Tab-separated table of C-alpha atoms in Angstrom:
chain	number	residue	atom	x	y	z
A	1	ASP	CA	3.433	17.114	-11.135
A	2	ALA	CA	1.444	16.642	-8.082
A	3	GLY	CA	0.996	13.154	-6.385
A	4	VAL	CA	-2.034	11.624	-5.379
A	5	ILE	CA	-3.995	14.298	-3.295
A	6	GLN	CA	-6.497	13.198	-0.531
A	7	SER	CA	-8.831	15.026	1.481
A	8	PRO	CA	-9.602	15.465	4.487
A	9	ARG	CA	-6.046	14.461	6.100
A	10	HIS	CA	-7.657	13.845	9.363
A	11	GLU	CA	-11.447	13.398	10.133
A	12	VAL	CA	-12.817	12.981	13.665
A	13	THR	CA	-16.657	12.229	13.831
A	14	GLU	CA	-19.413	10.634	16.044
A	15	MET	CA	-20.735	7.241	15.486
A	16	GLY	CA	-23.871	7.336	13.108
A	17	GLN	CA	-22.449	10.220	11.116
A	18	GLU	CA	-21.625	10.272	7.553
A	19	VAL	CA	-17.860	10.288	6.478
A	20	THR	CA	-17.091	11.321	2.927
A	21	LEU	CA	-13.248	10.932	1.684
A	22	ARG	CA	-11.944	12.421	-1.618
A	23	CYS	CA	-8.812	11.598	-3.696
A	24	LYS	CA	-7.678	13.099	-6.920
A	25	LEU	CA	-5.493	10.937	-9.091
A	26	ILE	CA	-2.233	11.746	-10.683
A	27	SER	CA	-2.624	13.308	-14.074
A	28	GLY	CA	-2.738	10.683	-16.887
A	29	HIS	CA	-3.507	7.767	-14.405
A	30	ASN	CA	-6.402	5.882	-15.103
A	31	SER	CA	-6.487	3.004	-12.331
A	32	LEU	CA	-7.845	4.027	-8.564
A	33	PHE	CA	-7.295	1.752	-5.457
A	34	TRP	CA	-9.012	2.581	-2.211
A	35	TYR	CA	-7.169	0.863	1.041
A	36	ARG	CA	-7.704	0.799	4.384
A	37	GLN	CA	-4.866	0.403	7.055
A	38	THR	CA	-5.013	-0.857	10.705
A	39	MET	CA	-2.500	-2.211	12.936
A	40	MET	CA	-4.355	-5.202	13.546
A	41	ARG	CA	-4.954	-6.076	9.520
A	42	GLY	CA	-2.405	-4.180	7.850
A	43	LEU	CA	-3.113	-2.491	4.437
A	44	GLU	CA	-6.581	-4.051	2.864
A	45	LEU	CA	-7.659	-3.168	-0.642
A	46	LEU	CA	-11.366	-2.262	-0.523
A	47	ILE	CA	-12.311	-1.375	-4.155
A	48	TYR	CA	-10.442	-0.927	-7.490
A	49	PHE	CA	-11.539	1.280	-10.495
A	50	ASN	CA	-10.002	1.074	-14.052
A	51	ASN	CA	-11.144	3.773	-16.397
A	52	ASN	CA	-13.761	4.791	-13.702
A	53	VAL	CA	-15.321	1.404	-13.830
A	54	PRO	CA	-15.494	-0.517	-10.478
A	55	ILE	CA	-13.519	-3.890	-11.474
A	56	ASP	CA	-13.478	-5.163	-7.651
A	57	ASP	CA	-15.330	-4.228	-4.757
A	58	SER	CA	-14.785	-7.643	-2.768
A	59	GLY	CA	-13.093	-5.776	-0.058
A	60	MET	CA	-15.755	-3.341	0.698
A	61	PRO	CA	-16.321	-4.307	4.237
A	62	GLU	CA	-20.285	-3.958	4.187
A	63	ASP	CA	-23.419	-1.849	2.510
A	64	ARG	CA	-22.613	1.083	4.522
A	65	PHE	CA	-19.057	1.799	2.256
A	66	SER	CA	-19.612	2.999	-1.101
A	67	ALA	CA	-17.131	4.428	-3.576
A	68	LYS	CA	-17.791	6.335	-6.796
A	69	MET	CA	-15.636	8.019	-9.570
A	70	PRO	CA	-17.745	10.860	-11.157
A	71	ASN	CA	-14.676	11.775	-13.453
A	72	ALA	CA	-11.470	10.345	-14.610
A	73	SER	CA	-9.554	12.261	-12.161
A	74	PHE	CA	-11.876	11.996	-8.895
A	75	SER	CA	-12.930	9.623	-6.283
A	76	THR	CA	-15.018	9.645	-3.381
A	77	LEU	CA	-15.424	6.735	-0.515
A	78	LYS	CA	-18.271	7.278	1.779
A	79	ILE	CA	-19.384	5.521	4.967
A	80	GLN	CA	-22.772	6.143	6.256
A	81	PRO	CA	-23.408	5.399	9.041
A	82	SER	CA	-20.026	5.427	10.325
A	83	GLU	CA	-19.112	3.212	13.198
A	84	PRO	CA	-15.997	3.024	15.997
A	85	ARG	CA	-14.527	0.114	13.960
A	86	ASP	CA	-14.340	1.884	10.877
A	87	SER	CA	-11.505	3.952	12.556
A	88	ALA	CA	-8.329	3.720	10.315
A	89	VAL	CA	-6.065	5.399	7.944
A	90	TYR	CA	-7.647	5.095	4.373
A	91	PHE	CA	-5.384	5.336	1.486
A	92	CYS	CA	-5.993	6.039	-2.241
A	93	ALA	CA	-3.479	4.937	-4.764
A	94	SER	CA	-3.208	5.579	-8.454
A	95	ARG	CA	-1.687	3.795	-11.280
A	96	SER	CA	-1.349	3.994	-15.066
A	97	THR	CA	-2.232	1.142	-17.207
A	98	LEU	CA	-1.539	2.902	-20.544
A	99	ALA	CA	1.296	1.955	-22.673
A	100	GLY	CA	4.424	3.517	-21.130
A	101	GLY	CA	2.883	4.366	-17.976
A	102	ASP	CA	4.257	3.740	-14.580
A	103	ASN	CA	3.700	0.033	-13.666
A	104	GLU	CA	2.718	0.240	-9.837
A	105	GLN	CA	0.677	2.411	-7.578
A	106	PHE	CA	1.475	5.448	-6.121
A	107	PHE	CA	-0.119	6.539	-3.067
A	108	GLY	CA	-1.535	9.434	-1.463
A	109	PRO	CA	-0.807	10.564	2.187
A	110	GLY	CA	-4.113	9.088	3.491
A	111	THR	CA	-6.984	10.227	5.588
A	112	ARG	CA	-6.748	9.433	9.502
A	113	LEU	CA	-10.494	8.662	10.524
A	114	THR	CA	-11.438	8.555	13.906
A	115	VAL	CA	-14.968	7.508	14.903
A	116	LEU	CA	-15.976	8.093	18.577
B	1	GLN	CA	-1.811	-19.311	6.320
B	2	LYS	CA	-1.576	-15.824	4.812
B	3	GLU	CA	-0.585	-15.517	0.806
B	4	VAL	CA	2.417	-12.889	2.146
B	5	GLU	CA	4.053	-13.430	5.496
B	6	GLN	CA	6.489	-10.805	6.725
B	7	ASP	CA	7.894	-10.192	10.489
B	8	PRO	CA	6.336	-7.290	11.710
B	9	GLY	CA	9.404	-6.643	14.081
B	10	PRO	CA	10.492	-3.993	15.041
B	11	LEU	CA	14.128	-4.649	13.733
B	12	SER	CA	16.573	-2.252	15.631
B	13	VAL	CA	20.122	-1.897	14.187
B	14	PRO	CA	22.869	0.539	14.622
B	15	GLU	CA	23.721	3.289	12.154
B	16	GLY	CA	26.019	1.713	9.340
B	17	ALA	CA	24.625	-1.852	9.636
B	18	ILE	CA	23.425	-3.931	6.882
B	19	VAL	CA	19.762	-4.605	7.289
B	20	SER	CA	18.188	-7.790	5.637
B	21	LEU	CA	14.334	-7.757	5.344
B	22	ASN	CA	12.331	-10.615	4.260
B	23	CYS	CA	8.821	-12.002	3.019
B	24	THR	CA	7.525	-15.485	2.071
B	25	TYR	CA	4.827	-16.207	-0.250
B	26	SER	CA	2.795	-19.057	-0.825
B	27	ASN	CA	1.260	-18.191	-4.390
B	28	SER	CA	3.594	-19.350	-7.052
B	29	ALA	CA	1.952	-17.278	-9.947
B	30	PHE	CA	3.136	-14.332	-8.511
B	31	GLN	CA	5.666	-12.499	-11.138
B	32	TYR	CA	6.106	-8.844	-9.946
B	33	PHE	CA	7.672	-8.063	-6.467
B	34	MET	CA	7.596	-4.657	-4.822
B	35	TRP	CA	8.998	-2.878	-1.694
B	36	TYR	CA	7.352	0.032	-0.343
B	37	ARG	CA	8.503	2.558	2.377
B	38	GLN	CA	5.947	4.170	4.649
B	39	TYR	CA	7.366	6.489	7.083
B	40	SER	CA	4.980	7.444	9.825
B	41	ARG	CA	1.902	9.065	9.262
B	42	LYS	CA	2.797	8.960	5.372
B	43	GLY	CA	1.541	6.876	2.625
B	44	PRO	CA	3.537	3.991	1.248
B	45	GLU	CA	6.084	5.051	-1.205
B	46	LEU	CA	7.454	2.369	-4.184
B	47	LEU	CA	11.070	1.650	-3.616
B	48	MET	CA	11.989	-1.224	-5.206
B	49	TYR	CA	10.302	-3.181	-8.245
B	50	THR	CA	11.612	-6.599	-9.683
B	51	TYR	CA	10.153	-8.896	-12.357
B	52	SER	CA	10.557	-12.436	-11.889
B	53	SER	CA	13.800	-13.847	-10.109
B	54	GLY	CA	17.021	-12.310	-9.482
B	55	ASN	CA	18.561	-9.335	-7.914
B	56	LYS	CA	18.120	-5.568	-8.435
B	57	GLU	CA	20.414	-2.768	-7.163
B	58	ASP	CA	19.397	0.886	-6.631
B	59	GLY	CA	22.225	2.881	-4.746
B	60	ARG	CA	22.419	1.259	-0.963
B	61	PHE	CA	19.157	-0.710	-1.628
B	62	THR	CA	19.277	-4.505	-3.195
B	63	ALA	CA	16.032	-6.489	-4.012
B	64	GLN	CA	16.605	-10.221	-4.403
B	65	VAL	CA	13.913	-12.621	-5.483
B	66	ASP	CA	13.907	-16.345	-5.066
B	67	LYS	CA	11.032	-17.782	-6.862
B	68	SER	CA	12.074	-21.479	-6.102
B	69	SER	CA	12.046	-20.721	-2.372
B	70	LYS	CA	8.928	-18.207	-2.774
B	71	TYR	CA	11.183	-15.898	-0.810
B	72	ILE	CA	11.913	-12.301	-1.306
B	73	SER	CA	14.406	-9.844	0.359
B	74	LEU	CA	15.662	-6.474	0.533
B	75	PHE	CA	18.951	-5.264	1.795
B	76	ILE	CA	19.888	-2.060	2.928
B	77	ARG	CA	23.834	-1.195	3.144
B	78	ASP	CA	25.357	1.359	5.358
B	79	SER	CA	21.754	2.002	6.977
B	80	GLN	CA	21.009	5.485	8.136
B	81	PRO	CA	18.781	6.877	10.617
B	82	SER	CA	16.462	8.237	7.867
B	83	ASP	CA	16.006	5.022	6.797
B	84	SER	CA	13.665	4.225	9.766
B	85	ALA	CA	10.601	3.473	8.502
B	86	THR	CA	8.055	0.406	7.765
B	87	TYR	CA	8.912	-1.579	4.736
B	88	LEU	CA	5.993	-3.526	2.973
B	89	CYS	CA	6.595	-6.000	0.402
B	90	ALA	CA	4.031	-6.382	-2.121
B	91	MET	CA	3.438	-9.034	-5.299
B	92	ARG	CA	1.263	-9.699	-7.900
B	93	VAL	CA	0.671	-11.868	-10.802
B	94	GLY	CA	0.737	-10.690	-14.126
B	95	GLY	CA	-1.696	-11.156	-17.337
B	96	GLY	CA	-3.508	-7.839	-16.684
B	97	SER	CA	-4.034	-8.280	-12.923
B	98	TYR	CA	-2.820	-4.909	-11.202
B	99	ILE	CA	-3.866	-6.024	-7.719
B	100	PRO	CA	-0.997	-6.269	-5.198
B	101	THR	CA	-1.172	-8.532	-2.108
B	102	PHE	CA	0.746	-6.654	0.666
B	103	GLY	CA	2.735	-8.229	3.653
B	104	ARG	CA	2.023	-6.401	6.932
B	105	GLY	CA	5.137	-4.588	7.032
B	106	THR	CA	8.453	-4.872	9.015
B	107	SER	CA	9.114	-1.521	11.304
B	108	LEU	CA	12.786	-0.817	11.133
B	109	ILE	CA	14.593	1.346	13.550
B	110	VAL	CA	18.152	2.544	12.599
B	111	HIS	CA	19.573	4.373	15.963
B	112	PRO	CA	22.688	6.732	15.737
């Protein structure tokens, strides 16, 4: 069974450009989390979906960031316009809240974003 | 004060040593305690999961939770160079909340 899939793995872009990060959940999981990791701030939760519904987006830094779940197994995180301070590794993680499901989060390999 | 405190290290030990990694926390409502291992340029992977106080052992790894002291530990016996990674503690409350609070991570280096 495949784990969480993220694309692209690396993204280098220029300030002001739109960036779209993608995530595919583990089959059967119904919760999705987007995180950002930097040396300075560690792992920060950006947004959390349960059954396609955003539950907590208090970690989204500002209006330039938006996240969607167009279906039960796929999510996008968009930054528009991007800024150099958005440079970080972005992880998504999935989890099952259904009876008998795994209790904790499983992380994808991350997208390393560099904004010049 | 951050809700979860973890010394970033690095912690450098010789192969075969016993490693002790620790986190302290301030929220007494935390009930679920996890340790994640993160290799360089990879995502965190769940290593150990404990509910409430006590010890849990899995091979060379032992997780320990002391809720009275708000202190959790991960012990690695007979450490190997392949254990070199960043170890993040995480914890969450129960009652339907599934959002963990992560420590900053401790970088461990096991040298041959």
